[in-house]
Amino acid sequence: MAVTLFTYVQQYAHALETASHILTRGAEHAAANGVSEAEMLDWRLIEDMSPLRFQVMVVCNFARQWPARAAGLPVPADITDDLDLAGFQAAITQAKQYLAGLTPEQFAGRDEVPLTIAIGPSMEPTLPAGRWLAIFATTNLYFHLSTAYGILRSRGVPIGKVDLFPGGL
């Protein structure tokens, strides 16, 4: 299989499926232990880190917005981190639907197209679209997905490595 920028669309869809799956497992565990969904979404690994709700928000936003940028498409609006569990599951579904509508042709020839993106108050680097997607976006997407996984594991949710592949390989 040749790797192209479009390859990341399938990879991001898989990450969204994983996020949905571990959220479901987390909600089942929370309910079985008398913990509300709202409280679960506020779980953190450590007090100065962002909560589960933030991690899921970033996964949803990065999964839609960075492929759009790489393809030169309008960037979908942010979802916020104030959603409830059903809202996050709906956002994940909508993100997967967005990705399902993308085509390889939209990414063709875009690997070296320079993109200037503000990623902080004083950072606005220009990098090729392929580098933004393959390095910056993918690293961040998996950081936040892994952090969500870590938050749930730290609270006793019975998930393991197999739960990272809910739809198979």
CSV table of C-alpha atoms in Angstrom, one decimal:
chain,number,residue,atom,x,y,z
A,1,MET,CA,0.0,0.0,0.0
A,2,ALA,CA,1.4,3.4,-1.0
A,3,VAL,CA,1.2,6.0,1.7
A,4,THR,CA,-0.3,9.3,0.6
A,5,LEU,CA,-1.8,12.3,2.5
A,6,PHE,CA,-5.2,10.5,2.0
A,7,THR,CA,-3.8,7.6,4.0
A,8,TYR,CA,-4.2,9.8,7.1
A,9,VAL,CA,-7.9,10.1,6.5
A,10,GLN,CA,-8.4,6.4,7.2
A,11,GLN,CA,-5.9,6.6,10.1
A,12,TYR,CA,-7.9,9.4,11.7
A,13,ALA,CA,-11.2,7.6,11.2
A,14,HIS,CA,-9.7,4.7,13.1
A,15,ALA,CA,-8.6,7.0,15.9
A,16,LEU,CA,-12.1,8.4,16.1
A,17,GLU,CA,-13.5,4.8,16.3
A,18,THR,CA,-11.1,4.1,19.1
A,19,ALA,CA,-12.1,7.3,21.0
A,20,SER,CA,-15.8,6.3,20.7
A,21,HIS,CA,-15.0,2.8,22.0
A,22,ILE,CA,-13.0,3.8,25.0
A,23,LEU,CA,-15.6,6.5,25.9
A,24,THR,CA,-18.3,3.8,25.8
A,25,ARG,CA,-16.1,1.6,28.0
A,26,GLY,CA,-15.5,4.5,30.4
A,27,ALA,CA,-19.2,5.3,30.6
A,28,GLU,CA,-20.0,1.7,31.4
A,29,HIS,CA,-17.4,1.6,34.1
A,30,ALA,CA,-18.5,4.9,35.6
A,31,ALA,CA,-22.2,3.8,35.7
A,32,ALA,CA,-21.2,0.5,37.3
A,33,ASN,CA,-19.4,2.5,40.0
A,34,GLY,CA,-22.0,5.2,40.6
A,35,VAL,CA,-20.0,7.9,38.8
A,36,SER,CA,-22.0,10.3,36.6
A,37,GLU,CA,-21.0,10.8,32.9
A,38,ALA,CA,-20.3,14.5,33.7
A,39,GLU,CA,-17.9,13.5,36.5
A,40,MET,CA,-16.2,11.0,34.2
A,41,LEU,CA,-15.7,13.6,31.5
A,42,ASP,CA,-13.9,15.8,34.1
A,43,TRP,CA,-11.4,13.0,35.1
A,44,ARG,CA,-7.8,14.0,34.7
A,45,LEU,CA,-4.5,12.1,34.9
A,46,ILE,CA,-3.1,14.8,37.2
A,47,GLU,CA,-4.6,18.1,38.5
A,48,ASP,CA,-2.7,20.4,36.2
A,49,MET,CA,-3.6,18.5,33.0
A,50,SER,CA,-6.7,19.0,30.9
A,51,PRO,CA,-9.6,16.6,31.6
A,52,LEU,CA,-11.0,13.7,29.5
A,53,ARG,CA,-13.5,16.1,27.8
A,54,PHE,CA,-10.7,18.3,26.5
A,55,GLN,CA,-8.8,15.3,25.1
A,56,VAL,CA,-11.8,14.0,23.2
A,57,MET,CA,-12.5,17.5,21.9
A,58,VAL,CA,-9.0,17.8,20.5
A,59,VAL,CA,-9.2,14.3,18.9
A,60,CYS,CA,-12.5,15.3,17.1
A,61,ASN,CA,-11.2,18.7,16.0
A,62,PHE,CA,-7.8,17.5,14.8
A,63,ALA,CA,-9.4,14.5,12.9
A,64,ARG,CA,-11.5,16.9,10.8
A,65,GLN,CA,-9.5,20.1,10.6
A,66,TRP,CA,-6.1,19.0,9.7
A,67,PRO,CA,-7.1,16.8,6.7
A,68,ALA,CA,-9.2,19.8,5.6
A,69,ARG,CA,-6.2,22.1,5.8
A,70,ALA,CA,-4.0,19.6,4.0
A,71,ALA,CA,-6.5,19.2,1.2
A,72,GLY,CA,-7.1,23.0,0.9
A,73,LEU,CA,-10.7,22.8,2.0
A,74,PRO,CA,-12.7,25.0,4.4
A,75,VAL,CA,-11.7,24.1,7.9
A,76,PRO,CA,-14.7,22.7,10.0
A,77,ALA,CA,-15.6,24.7,13.0
A,78,ASP,CA,-14.3,23.6,16.4
A,79,ILE,CA,-16.4,21.6,18.7
A,80,THR,CA,-16.2,22.7,22.3
A,81,ASP,CA,-15.3,20.7,25.4
A,82,ASP,CA,-18.6,21.5,27.1
A,83,LEU,CA,-20.5,18.6,25.5
A,84,ASP,CA,-22.0,15.7,27.4
A,85,LEU,CA,-21.2,12.1,26.6
A,86,ALA,CA,-23.9,11.9,23.9
A,87,GLY,CA,-22.7,15.1,22.4
A,88,PHE,CA,-19.1,13.8,22.2
A,89,GLN,CA,-20.3,10.5,20.6
A,90,ALA,CA,-22.3,12.6,18.1
A,91,ALA,CA,-19.3,14.7,17.4
A,92,ILE,CA,-17.2,11.6,16.8
A,93,THR,CA,-19.9,10.3,14.4
A,94,GLN,CA,-20.0,13.6,12.5
A,95,ALA,CA,-16.2,13.7,12.3
A,96,LYS,CA,-16.2,10.1,10.8
A,97,GLN,CA,-18.9,11.2,8.3
A,98,TYR,CA,-16.8,14.2,7.4
A,99,LEU,CA,-13.8,12.0,6.7
A,100,ALA,CA,-15.8,9.5,4.7
A,101,GLY,CA,-16.7,12.3,2.3
A,102,LEU,CA,-13.1,13.1,1.5
A,103,THR,CA,-11.4,11.7,-1.6
A,104,PRO,CA,-7.9,10.9,-2.6
A,105,GLU,CA,-8.1,13.4,-5.4
A,106,GLN,CA,-8.6,16.3,-2.9
A,107,PHE,CA,-5.1,15.5,-1.5
A,108,ALA,CA,-3.3,14.8,-4.8
A,109,GLY,CA,-0.3,17.1,-5.3
A,110,ARG,CA,-0.7,18.8,-2.0
A,111,ASP,CA,2.2,17.3,-0.1
A,112,GLU,CA,4.5,20.2,-0.6
A,113,VAL,CA,2.0,23.1,-0.6
A,114,PRO,CA,3.1,25.5,2.0
A,115,LEU,CA,0.6,26.2,4.8
A,116,THR,CA,1.1,29.0,7.4
A,117,ILE,CA,-0.9,28.1,10.6
A,118,ALA,CA,-1.1,30.0,13.9
A,119,ILE,CA,-0.5,27.4,16.6
A,120,GLY,CA,-0.1,29.8,19.5
A,121,PRO,CA,-0.1,33.5,20.3
A,122,SER,CA,3.5,33.9,18.9
A,123,MET,CA,3.9,30.8,16.6
A,124,GLU,CA,2.9,30.9,13.0
A,125,PRO,CA,5.2,28.5,11.1
A,126,THR,CA,5.0,27.8,7.4
A,127,LEU,CA,5.4,24.1,6.6
A,128,PRO,CA,4.5,21.8,3.7
A,129,ALA,CA,0.9,20.4,4.1
A,130,GLY,CA,2.3,16.9,4.2
A,131,ARG,CA,4.6,17.8,7.2
A,132,TRP,CA,1.7,19.5,9.1
A,133,LEU,CA,-0.5,16.4,8.6
A,134,ALA,CA,2.1,13.6,9.0
A,135,ILE,CA,4.0,15.1,11.9
A,136,PHE,CA,2.3,17.9,13.8
A,137,ALA,CA,-1.4,16.8,13.5
A,138,THR,CA,-0.8,13.1,13.8
A,139,THR,CA,1.5,13.4,16.8
A,140,ASN,CA,-1.1,15.7,18.5
A,141,LEU,CA,-4.0,13.5,17.6
A,142,TYR,CA,-2.4,10.4,19.2
A,143,PHE,CA,-1.1,12.3,22.2
A,144,HIS,CA,-4.7,13.3,23.1
A,145,LEU,CA,-6.1,9.9,22.3
A,146,SER,CA,-3.4,8.3,24.4
A,147,THR,CA,-4.1,10.7,27.2
A,148,ALA,CA,-7.8,9.9,27.1
A,149,TYR,CA,-6.9,6.2,27.3
A,150,GLY,CA,-4.5,6.9,30.2
A,151,ILE,CA,-7.1,8.9,32.1
A,152,LEU,CA,-9.6,6.1,31.8
A,153,ARG,CA,-7.1,3.4,32.8
A,154,SER,CA,-6.0,5.5,35.8
A,155,ARG,CA,-9.6,5.4,37.0
A,156,GLY,CA,-9.8,1.6,36.7
A,157,VAL,CA,-11.6,1.3,33.4
A,158,PRO,CA,-10.9,-2.2,32.2
A,159,ILE,CA,-9.4,-1.4,28.8
A,160,GLY,CA,-6.2,-2.6,27.2
A,161,LYS,CA,-4.2,-2.5,24.0
A,162,VAL,CA,-6.9,-4.5,22.2
A,163,ASP,CA,-9.3,-1.6,22.8
A,164,LEU,CA,-7.1,0.5,20.5
A,165,PHE,CA,-8.4,-1.6,17.6
A,166,PRO,CA,-12.1,-1.9,18.1
A,167,GLY,CA,-12.9,-2.2,14.4
A,168,GLY,CA,-10.0,-4.6,13.8
A,169,LEU,CA,-6.8,-3.9,11.9
